[in-house]
Short mmCIF file of C-alpha atoms in Angstrom, two decimals:
data_model
loop_
_atom_site.label_atom_id
_atom_site.label_comp_id
_atom_site.label_asym_id
_atom_site.label_seq_id
_atom_site.Cartn_x
_atom_site.Cartn_y
_atom_site.Cartn_z
CA MET A 1 83.50 -150.73 87.37
CA THR A 2 85.78 -147.83 86.41
CA THR A 3 84.74 -144.70 84.62
CA ALA A 4 86.59 -145.72 81.45
CA ASP A 5 84.76 -149.06 81.33
CA ALA A 6 81.40 -147.38 81.57
CA GLY A 7 81.94 -145.41 78.39
CA PHE A 8 79.97 -142.30 79.40
CA SER A 9 81.12 -138.74 79.94
CA ILE A 10 78.82 -136.02 81.21
CA VAL A 11 79.75 -132.58 79.96
CA LEU A 12 78.30 -129.70 81.96
CA ARG A 13 78.46 -126.19 80.58
CA SER A 14 78.95 -124.85 84.06
CA GLY A 15 81.55 -123.82 86.60
CA ASP A 16 79.54 -124.85 89.61
CA PRO A 17 80.86 -127.82 91.64
CA GLU A 18 77.31 -128.37 92.88
CA ASP A 19 76.29 -129.23 89.29
CA ARG A 20 79.15 -131.73 89.16
CA ARG A 21 78.07 -133.32 92.42
CA ARG A 22 74.45 -133.58 91.30
CA PHE A 23 75.27 -135.34 88.05
CA ALA A 24 77.94 -137.57 89.56
CA GLU A 25 75.28 -138.73 91.99
CA ALA A 26 72.75 -139.27 89.17
CA ALA A 27 75.27 -141.40 87.27
CA ALA A 28 76.21 -143.29 90.43
CA GLY A 29 79.91 -143.32 89.54
CA ARG A 30 79.36 -144.84 86.10
CA ALA A 31 80.40 -141.71 84.17
CA GLU A 32 83.08 -139.07 84.31
CA VAL A 33 81.73 -135.55 84.87
CA LEU A 34 83.42 -132.57 83.24
CA LEU A 35 82.77 -128.88 83.84
CA VAL A 36 83.48 -126.91 80.67
CA ARG A 37 82.88 -123.47 79.18
CA ASP A 38 81.33 -124.76 75.95
CA PHE A 39 80.14 -128.04 74.53
CA ALA A 40 82.79 -128.11 71.78
CA ALA A 41 85.54 -128.13 74.37
CA GLY A 42 83.69 -130.85 76.27
CA LEU A 43 83.46 -133.05 73.20
CA GLU A 44 87.20 -132.65 72.64
CA SER A 45 88.18 -133.46 76.19
CA ALA A 46 85.69 -136.26 76.97
CA ALA A 47 87.45 -139.57 77.54
CA ASN A 48 84.55 -141.90 76.82
CA GLU A 49 82.57 -143.09 73.87
CA VAL A 50 79.21 -141.54 74.72
CA VAL A 51 79.07 -137.88 75.74
CA LEU A 52 76.06 -136.29 77.47
CA PHE A 53 75.58 -132.52 77.25
CA LEU A 54 73.87 -130.37 79.87
CA ALA A 55 73.77 -126.70 80.79
CA ALA A 56 74.30 -125.20 84.23
CA GLY A 57 71.60 -125.70 86.83
CA ALA A 58 69.86 -128.69 85.21
CA ARG A 59 68.33 -131.15 87.66
CA PRO A 60 68.03 -134.78 86.57
CA LEU A 61 64.99 -136.75 87.69
CA PRO A 62 65.42 -140.34 88.91
CA GLY A 63 66.24 -142.74 86.08
CA TRP A 64 67.79 -140.04 83.90
CA PHE A 65 71.20 -141.67 83.46
CA GLU A 66 69.78 -145.19 83.19
CA ALA A 67 67.58 -144.03 80.31
CA PHE A 68 70.63 -142.92 78.33
CA GLU A 69 72.44 -146.13 79.23
CA ALA A 70 69.50 -148.17 77.94
CA ALA A 71 69.30 -146.14 74.73
CA PHE A 72 73.01 -146.63 73.96
CA SER A 73 72.81 -150.37 74.45
CA ASP A 74 71.91 -150.17 70.76
CA PRO A 75 75.33 -150.11 69.03
CA ASP A 76 73.88 -148.41 65.95
CA LEU A 77 72.61 -145.40 67.84
CA ALA A 78 74.47 -142.17 67.12
CA ALA A 79 72.59 -139.87 69.48
CA ALA A 80 69.70 -139.67 71.93
CA ALA A 81 67.82 -136.79 73.50
CA GLY A 82 65.72 -136.65 76.67
CA ARG A 83 63.04 -134.30 77.89
CA THR A 84 63.42 -130.90 79.50
CA PHE A 85 60.78 -129.33 81.75
CA PRO A 86 61.03 -125.66 82.69
CA SER A 87 60.64 -124.97 86.40
CA LEU A 88 59.57 -121.46 87.26
CA PRO A 89 60.10 -119.65 90.56
CA PRO A 90 57.00 -118.89 92.68
CA THR A 91 57.16 -115.25 91.70
CA ALA A 92 57.19 -115.81 87.94
CA SER A 93 54.79 -113.60 86.00
CA ASP A 94 51.37 -114.65 84.73
CA TRP A 95 52.88 -114.37 81.33
CA ALA A 96 55.50 -116.99 82.07
CA ARG A 97 52.88 -119.27 83.60
CA VAL A 98 50.72 -119.07 80.51
CA VAL A 99 53.68 -119.92 78.33
CA GLN A 100 54.66 -122.80 80.59
CA GLY A 101 51.13 -124.15 80.42
CA GLU A 102 51.29 -124.02 76.66
CA ASN A 103 52.97 -127.36 76.04
CA LEU A 104 55.98 -126.44 78.19
CA GLY A 105 56.77 -123.33 76.21
CA PRO A 106 59.85 -123.34 74.01
CA PHE A 107 60.97 -126.67 75.44
CA GLY A 108 57.77 -128.32 74.31
CA ARG A 109 58.74 -128.57 70.65
CA PHE A 110 61.26 -131.24 71.57
CA ASP A 111 58.86 -133.13 73.81
CA LEU A 112 57.49 -136.00 71.79
CA GLY A 113 55.45 -137.64 74.54
CA HIS A 114 55.91 -140.48 76.97
CA PHE A 115 57.13 -143.23 74.71
CA ALA A 116 60.66 -143.91 73.45
CA ARG A 117 61.16 -143.98 69.71
CA ARG A 118 63.55 -143.15 66.91
CA ILE A 119 63.55 -139.62 65.57
CA LEU A 120 62.63 -139.74 61.92
CA PRO A 121 64.90 -138.06 59.36
CA ALA A 122 61.91 -135.88 58.39
CA GLU A 123 61.91 -134.50 61.95
CA ARG A 124 65.20 -132.78 61.36
CA SER A 125 64.10 -129.69 63.22
CA PHE A 126 64.53 -131.81 66.36
CA ALA A 127 67.49 -130.11 67.99
CA PRO A 128 67.27 -129.65 71.77
CA ALA A 129 69.99 -127.41 73.12
CA GLU A 130 70.82 -129.64 76.07
CA ASN A 131 70.03 -133.00 77.67
CA PHE A 132 71.22 -134.99 74.72
CA ALA A 133 73.95 -137.55 74.23
CA VAL A 134 76.04 -138.42 71.20
CA ARG A 135 78.52 -141.11 70.31
CA ARG A 136 81.78 -139.19 70.17
CA CYS A 137 82.92 -140.69 66.87
CA SER A 138 79.60 -139.85 65.18
CA ALA A 139 79.72 -136.30 66.46
CA LEU A 140 83.29 -135.75 65.26
CA LEU A 141 82.48 -137.32 61.91
CA ARG A 142 79.66 -134.80 61.42
CA GLY A 143 81.80 -131.83 62.38
CA GLY A 144 81.16 -131.60 66.12
CA PHE A 145 79.64 -128.36 67.36
CA GLY A 146 81.33 -126.26 64.70
CA GLY A 147 78.70 -126.36 61.95
CA ARG A 148 76.04 -123.85 61.01
CA LEU A 149 73.24 -126.25 61.97
CA PRO A 150 72.85 -127.80 65.42
CA LEU A 151 74.72 -131.08 65.82
CA LEU A 152 71.63 -133.25 66.26
CA ARG A 153 70.09 -131.79 63.16
CA ARG A 154 73.20 -132.58 61.14
CA LEU A 155 73.18 -136.15 62.42
CA LEU A 156 69.57 -136.53 61.30
CA LEU A 157 70.29 -135.00 57.91
CA ALA A 158 73.14 -137.47 57.49
CA GLY A 159 70.81 -140.36 58.22
CA ASP A 160 72.31 -141.32 61.59
CA ALA A 161 70.13 -143.07 64.15
CA VAL A 162 68.85 -140.64 66.78
CA ALA A 163 66.56 -141.77 69.61
CA TYR A 164 64.04 -139.94 71.72
CA ALA A 165 64.49 -141.07 75.35
CA PRO A 166 61.59 -139.65 77.39
CA ASP A 167 62.77 -141.33 80.60
CA ALA A 168 65.87 -139.12 80.54
CA THR A 169 64.15 -136.11 82.07
CA ILE A 170 65.66 -132.98 83.54
CA LEU A 171 64.14 -129.96 85.19
CA ARG A 172 65.39 -126.64 83.93
CA PRO A 173 65.03 -123.97 86.64
CA ILE A 174 64.25 -120.59 85.11
CA PRO A 175 65.76 -117.72 87.14
CA ALA A 176 63.32 -115.16 88.49
CA GLY A 177 64.86 -112.34 86.49
CA PHE A 178 64.90 -114.16 83.18
CA PRO A 179 63.46 -111.95 80.41
CA LEU A 180 60.71 -114.38 79.53
CA GLU A 181 58.36 -111.98 77.84
CA GLU A 182 60.62 -110.68 75.13
CA ARG A 183 62.06 -114.07 74.35
CA PHE A 184 58.85 -116.05 74.40
CA ALA A 185 56.59 -113.55 72.65
CA GLU A 186 58.28 -114.20 69.34
CA TRP A 187 58.23 -117.94 69.91
CA TRP A 188 54.55 -117.95 70.72
CA GLN A 189 53.78 -115.86 67.69
CA GLU A 190 55.54 -118.47 65.59
CA HIS A 191 53.16 -121.04 67.00
CA GLY A 192 50.10 -119.13 65.92
CA ARG A 193 49.30 -117.56 69.26
CA LEU A 194 49.17 -113.96 70.22
CA ILE A 195 49.58 -112.71 73.74
CA ALA A 196 48.82 -109.35 75.26
CA ARG A 197 49.71 -108.34 78.74
CA SER A 198 47.07 -107.91 81.33
CA GLU A 199 45.80 -104.46 82.13
CA GLU A 200 48.38 -102.56 80.16
CA GLN A 201 48.49 -100.75 76.88
CA ALA A 202 50.28 -102.76 74.26
CA THR A 203 53.53 -101.11 73.34
CA GLY A 204 56.69 -102.03 71.53
CA PHE A 205 56.79 -105.45 69.98
CA LEU A 206 53.36 -106.56 71.17
CA GLY A 207 51.84 -103.24 70.19
CA ARG A 208 53.14 -103.55 66.66
CA ARG A 209 51.77 -107.06 66.39
CA LEU A 210 48.40 -105.97 67.66
CA GLN A 211 48.33 -103.03 65.28
CA ALA A 212 49.13 -105.32 62.38
CA TRP A 213 46.43 -107.70 63.42
CA ARG A 214 43.93 -104.93 63.78
CA ALA A 215 44.71 -103.68 60.30
CA GLY A 216 43.95 -107.11 58.85
CA ARG A 217 47.55 -107.91 58.01
CA LYS A 218 47.61 -111.09 60.07
CA SER A 219 48.82 -114.28 58.51
CA ARG A 220 46.59 -116.85 56.89
CA ARG A 221 47.47 -119.21 59.72
CA TYR A 222 46.01 -116.76 62.17
CA ARG A 223 42.83 -116.37 60.20
CA ARG A 224 42.36 -120.12 60.18
CA ARG A 225 42.74 -120.25 63.92
CA MET A 226 40.29 -117.42 64.32
CA ALA A 227 37.70 -119.38 62.38
CA ASP A 228 38.01 -122.19 64.90
CA TRP A 229 36.54 -120.05 67.63
CA PRO A 230 32.78 -120.21 67.45
CA GLU A 231 32.19 -117.06 69.45
CA ARG A 232 34.40 -114.83 67.35
CA GLY A 233 33.10 -111.36 67.05
CA PRO A 234 33.96 -108.13 65.28
CA GLU A 235 35.82 -106.73 68.23
CA TRP A 236 39.45 -107.63 67.96
CA THR A 237 40.32 -107.49 71.63
CA ARG A 238 37.69 -110.11 72.21
CA LEU A 239 39.50 -112.34 69.75
CA VAL A 240 42.71 -111.87 71.66
CA ALA A 241 40.94 -112.84 74.86
CA LYS A 242 39.57 -115.95 73.21
CA CYS A 243 43.09 -116.84 72.27
CA HIS A 244 43.78 -117.41 75.93
CA LEU A 245 40.46 -118.94 76.82
CA HIS A 246 41.19 -121.52 74.16
CA ARG A 247 43.70 -123.00 76.57
CA GLY A 248 41.67 -122.39 79.68
CA ARG A 249 43.64 -119.42 80.91
CA ALA A 250 42.33 -115.94 80.49
CA LEU A 251 44.28 -112.73 80.76
CA GLU A 252 41.96 -109.80 80.97
CA LEU A 253 42.67 -107.19 78.37
CA LYS A 254 42.38 -103.50 78.97
CA LEU A 255 43.36 -102.44 75.49
CA ALA A 256 41.48 -99.70 73.74
CA PRO A 257 39.23 -101.07 70.97
CA PRO A 258 40.09 -99.91 67.47
CA PRO A 259 38.17 -96.93 66.11
CA GLY A 260 34.87 -97.84 64.57
CA SER A 261 34.69 -101.32 66.10
CA GLN A 262 31.65 -102.51 67.98
CA SER A 263 32.40 -102.89 71.64
CA MET B 1 40.04 -103.82 98.49
CA SER B 2 41.67 -107.23 98.13
CA PRO B 3 39.74 -109.71 96.03
CA ALA B 4 38.03 -112.70 97.57
CA LEU B 5 39.85 -116.01 97.20
CA VAL B 6 38.48 -119.26 95.86
CA PHE B 7 40.39 -122.53 95.65
CA GLY B 8 39.15 -125.49 93.64
CA LEU B 9 40.15 -128.94 94.82
CA GLY B 10 39.69 -132.58 93.89
CA THR B 11 41.94 -135.56 93.32
CA GLY B 12 42.27 -134.81 89.63
CA ARG B 13 40.35 -136.60 86.83
CA CYS B 14 37.22 -135.35 88.54
CA GLY B 15 36.24 -132.21 86.64
CA THR B 16 38.79 -129.70 87.94
CA THR B 17 39.45 -128.29 84.46
CA SER B 18 35.74 -127.68 83.97
CA LEU B 19 35.45 -126.21 87.46
CA ALA B 20 38.22 -123.72 86.66
CA ARG B 21 36.44 -122.76 83.45
CA LEU B 22 33.11 -122.36 85.20
CA LEU B 23 34.57 -120.09 87.87
CA ASP B 24 36.70 -118.13 85.43
CA LEU B 25 33.63 -117.53 83.30
CA GLN B 26 31.91 -115.47 85.99
CA PRO B 27 32.09 -111.69 85.51
CA GLY B 28 34.93 -110.09 87.42
CA TRP B 29 36.41 -113.45 88.42
CA GLU B 30 39.87 -114.68 87.56
CA VAL B 31 40.31 -118.35 88.28
CA PHE B 32 43.18 -120.39 86.92
CA HIS B 33 43.61 -124.07 86.40
CA GLU B 34 46.87 -125.32 87.94
CA TYR B 35 48.43 -121.86 88.00
CA PHE B 36 51.80 -123.19 89.20
CA ALA B 37 51.47 -126.42 87.19
CA TYR B 38 53.97 -129.02 88.43
CA ASP B 39 55.98 -126.44 90.36
CA LEU B 40 53.57 -126.61 93.33
CA PRO B 41 54.59 -129.56 95.54
CA ALA B 42 52.34 -131.54 97.85
CA ASP B 43 54.80 -131.03 100.72
CA PRO B 44 53.33 -128.07 102.64
CA GLU B 45 56.73 -126.74 103.73
CA ALA B 46 58.08 -126.73 100.17
CA ALA B 47 54.79 -125.21 98.98
CA ARG B 48 54.92 -122.22 101.33
CA PRO B 49 56.62 -119.82 98.88
CA PHE B 50 54.02 -120.73 96.27
CA VAL B 51 51.13 -120.07 98.66
CA ASP B 52 52.64 -116.73 99.59
CA ALA B 53 53.32 -115.82 95.95
CA PHE B 54 49.78 -116.69 94.91
CA LEU B 55 48.23 -114.68 97.72
CA ALA B 56 50.48 -111.73 96.90
CA ARG B 57 49.49 -111.99 93.27
CA ALA B 58 45.83 -112.13 94.21
CA ALA B 59 46.18 -109.05 96.41
CA ARG B 60 47.48 -107.09 93.41
CA SER B 61 44.62 -108.17 91.19
CA ARG B 62 41.79 -105.82 90.26
CA HIS B 63 39.32 -108.68 89.99
CA GLU B 64 36.60 -109.26 92.55
CA VAL B 65 37.52 -112.90 92.99
CA VAL B 66 40.81 -114.63 92.30
CA GLY B 67 41.40 -118.34 92.53
CA ASP B 68 43.08 -121.45 91.32
CA VAL B 69 42.03 -125.05 90.91
CA PHE B 70 44.57 -127.77 91.70
CA SER B 71 44.53 -130.89 93.83
CA ALA B 72 47.73 -130.03 95.72
CA TRP B 73 46.26 -126.91 97.36
CA LEU B 74 44.57 -129.29 99.81
CA TYR B 75 47.91 -130.04 101.47
CA SER B 76 48.62 -126.33 101.94
CA LEU B 77 45.19 -125.49 103.26
CA ASP B 78 46.43 -124.64 106.75
CA ARG B 79 48.91 -122.15 105.37
CA ILE B 80 46.25 -120.60 103.12
CA LEU B 81 43.86 -120.23 106.02
CA ASP B 82 46.58 -118.66 108.17
CA ARG B 83 47.07 -115.99 105.56
CA ALA B 84 43.54 -115.74 104.14
CA PRO B 85 40.99 -116.99 106.67
CA GLU B 86 38.04 -116.00 104.46
CA ALA B 87 39.10 -118.11 101.47
CA ARG B 88 36.51 -120.55 100.09
CA PHE B 89 37.28 -124.09 99.00
CA VAL B 90 35.26 -126.07 96.50
CA CYS B 91 36.19 -129.73 96.38
CA LEU B 92 34.94 -131.96 93.56
CA LYS B 93 34.43 -135.63 94.18
CA ARG B 94 34.14 -138.39 91.62
CA ASP B 95 33.45 -142.00 92.59
CA ARG B 96 36.51 -143.98 93.58
CA THR B 97 36.31 -146.55 90.80
CA GLY B 98 35.94 -143.94 88.07
CA THR B 99 38.77 -141.84 89.44
CA VAL B 100 41.13 -144.81 89.70
CA ARG B 101 40.31 -146.03 86.21
CA SER B 102 40.69 -142.58 84.67
CA PHE B 103 43.95 -141.74 86.47
CA ASP B 104 45.38 -145.18 85.71
CA ARG B 105 44.84 -144.58 82.02
CA TRP B 106 45.70 -140.89 82.02
CA SER B 107 49.04 -141.35 83.79
CA GLY B 108 50.34 -143.76 81.13
CA PRO B 109 53.86 -144.91 82.04
CA ARG B 110 53.96 -142.61 85.09
CA ASN B 111 53.01 -143.35 88.68
CA PHE B 112 52.74 -140.22 90.83
CA TRP B 113 51.55 -142.07 93.92
CA VAL B 114 54.53 -144.23 94.88
CA ALA B 115 58.15 -143.33 95.57
CA HIS B 116 60.20 -144.77 92.71
CA ASP B 117 63.62 -144.52 91.10
CA GLY B 118 62.52 -144.02 87.51
CA ARG B 119 63.18 -147.60 86.41
CA ARG B 120 59.77 -149.23 86.59
CA TRP B 121 57.87 -145.95 86.19
CA GLN B 122 58.76 -142.86 84.23
CA SER B 123 59.98 -139.97 86.36
CA ASP B 124 57.90 -136.89 85.86
CA PRO B 125 57.85 -133.31 87.18
CA TRP B 126 54.33 -133.95 88.50
CA ASP B 127 55.63 -136.67 90.85
CA HIS B 128 56.14 -134.30 93.76
CA CYS B 129 52.62 -132.87 93.46
CA PHE B 130 51.16 -136.03 95.00
CA PRO B 131 51.69 -137.80 98.34
CA LYS B 132 53.25 -141.25 98.22
CA PHE B 133 51.69 -144.53 99.32
CA ALA B 134 52.97 -148.07 99.89
CA ALA B 135 51.17 -150.07 97.24
CA VAL B 136 51.94 -153.01 95.01
CA ASP B 137 50.42 -151.65 91.83
CA LYS B 138 49.39 -148.31 90.46
CA ALA B 139 45.64 -148.80 90.71
CA GLU B 140 45.99 -149.65 94.40
CA ALA B 141 48.15 -146.56 94.97
CA ILE B 142 45.58 -144.34 93.25
CA GLY B 143 42.86 -145.87 95.40
CA LEU B 144 44.84 -145.12 98.56
CA TYR B 145 45.39 -141.58 97.33
CA TRP B 146 41.64 -141.17 96.76
CA ASP B 147 40.90 -142.49 100.28
CA ASP B 148 43.45 -140.19 101.89
CA TYR B 149 42.39 -137.16 99.86
CA TYR B 150 38.71 -137.38 100.75
CA ASP B 151 39.44 -138.27 104.38
CA ARG B 152 41.24 -134.96 104.64
CA ALA B 153 38.60 -133.13 102.60
CA GLU B 154 35.72 -134.44 104.72
CA THR B 155 37.52 -133.40 107.88
CA PHE B 156 37.89 -129.86 106.56
CA ALA B 157 34.29 -129.82 105.32
CA ALA B 158 33.05 -130.84 108.77
CA GLU B 159 35.26 -128.28 110.55
CA MET B 160 34.29 -125.28 108.41
CA PRO B 161 31.13 -125.97 106.40
CA ASP B 162 30.75 -122.32 105.41
CA ARG B 163 34.14 -122.24 103.73
CA PHE B 164 34.84 -125.78 102.55
CA ARG B 165 32.32 -127.87 100.67
CA ILE B 166 32.47 -131.07 98.68
CA PHE B 167 30.41 -131.25 95.49
CA PRO B 168 29.86 -134.34 93.34
CA MET B 169 31.49 -134.12 89.93
CA ALA B 170 28.04 -134.44 88.36
CA ALA B 171 27.15 -130.99 89.75
CA LEU B 172 29.09 -129.53 86.84
CA ASN B 173 26.80 -131.19 84.32
CA HIS B 174 23.72 -129.09 84.96
CA GLU B 175 22.96 -125.46 85.61
CA ASP B 176 21.53 -126.01 89.08
CA GLY B 177 24.74 -127.69 90.21
CA GLN B 178 26.85 -124.95 88.68
CA ARG B 179 24.72 -122.32 90.41
CA GLU B 180 25.17 -124.09 93.71
CA ILE B 181 28.95 -124.10 93.30
CA THR B 182 29.24 -120.45 92.29
CA SER B 183 26.76 -119.39 94.95
CA PHE B 184 28.85 -121.11 97.61
CA CYS B 185 31.83 -119.18 96.29
CA GLY B 186 29.96 -115.91 96.78
CA LEU B 187 28.53 -115.12 93.36
CA PRO B 188 25.13 -113.33 93.38
CA ALA B 189 22.53 -115.40 91.52
CA ASP B 190 21.77 -112.65 88.98
CA ARG B 191 25.38 -112.58 87.77
CA PHE B 192 25.68 -116.29 87.14
CA ARG B 193 26.92 -117.47 83.75
CA PRO B 194 26.49 -121.15 82.94
CA LEU B 195 29.23 -123.32 81.49
CA LEU B 196 27.56 -124.84 78.48
CA ARG B 197 29.97 -127.66 77.61
CA PRO B 198 31.47 -128.79 80.89
CA ARG B 199 33.38 -131.92 79.85
CA HIS B 200 36.94 -130.79 79.30
CA ASN B 201 40.21 -132.69 79.45
CA GLN B 202 38.72 -136.12 78.85
CA SER B 203 41.16 -139.00 78.67
CA ALA B 204 39.64 -140.54 75.54
CA GLY B 205 41.92 -139.52 72.67
CA ALA B 206 44.41 -137.70 74.89
CA ARG B 207 47.41 -136.90 72.74
CA HIS B 208 49.99 -137.76 75.34
CA LEU B 209 48.70 -141.34 75.51
CA GLN B 210 49.07 -142.04 71.83
CA ARG B 211 51.96 -144.30 71.01
CA PRO B 212 54.07 -143.42 67.97
#
């Protein structure tokens, strides 16, 4: 079988020949593999009907390509997305480990479990940044990568069929120097969780959040979560600690209690 | 002074989450559950950097005791003992039938215990955290894993009874059992804190097993 017959192109946002080798091996010669600077250029230059998009360094697990092949055996399917698991280096911080344990961190919002299914139009926030495949004609019809919204989101809004393909799994190695804390703090806050670093005074972003919390300016969502904890007490640092214990991981806090609180 | 080290072991589906919570509950103790998650492989050579990183992290801690609970530490035990000969190991044991049934259900479309190409079983990052066995079906593979795991554990327990001990899972269900576990790990009796609701991470109603 030739590459053109297979109908798949793998677009890697990477300049590393090792990435090309890895994905050529995963596709077992049934797809062309392109190294590009951005996904838009990859969509333009792909020769085949179905185009898979991945960022540099991704590592496909066995069965990754076959899962996309199986999904696109449905001629009505416009796009499909797999799962992405972050892989941290041994020296990653406690902070990063906690975030990883929390439903895979930022990647977890696009992880819909073990079973394949269609993405519902109401789930239009489903927009993984990599490890997804689109039918080229559908993508071009919806404006490619040029729009204000992510491509998958626009496909869903337009009513196109988008599948969740959990067997198409990649590992996403996170470099040791990646600024996890700053990036993930905001994300975690959005998910109703607060984090404070171990054995340090809260400063900057986290400090401001803690100050706001202490002053009672936390969101209603936070207050609801607080009420879920049966051992909540008047001392706010204790509440922060419970936030971690809720998920079975505790980071000891050495923050000064607010004036007038019971300690 | 460097903190003492405690490692919790067990095949999985045998109370390791509750064990981590019990140990972490003790004053001055910091014990994680699956600190490295699926990044820690069963292969001892590949796991070496993780062992070293965990011991380095523990050495920086200001806690009296630092530990982690995860099945795969068993395969790196030699390396841990090379670096930290005073470490204690608590291994939980559930009956074979219960473990197989629970793991079979919990793993859903995955099979961590056989080498596979992702066609019959779903590939998963946790795959490399378990040794592989030649078995026809998943339940048989889990059974072989259980046999192998406790063969190794019993060997270690016989070789170093003061540092490696196997406890039945039921020990977590009552205060005496919990006291025995924490006492083995070095906790003075007057500082013991009981874990009141020990049954965590049960498979019944697990979200990841619910079909859309």
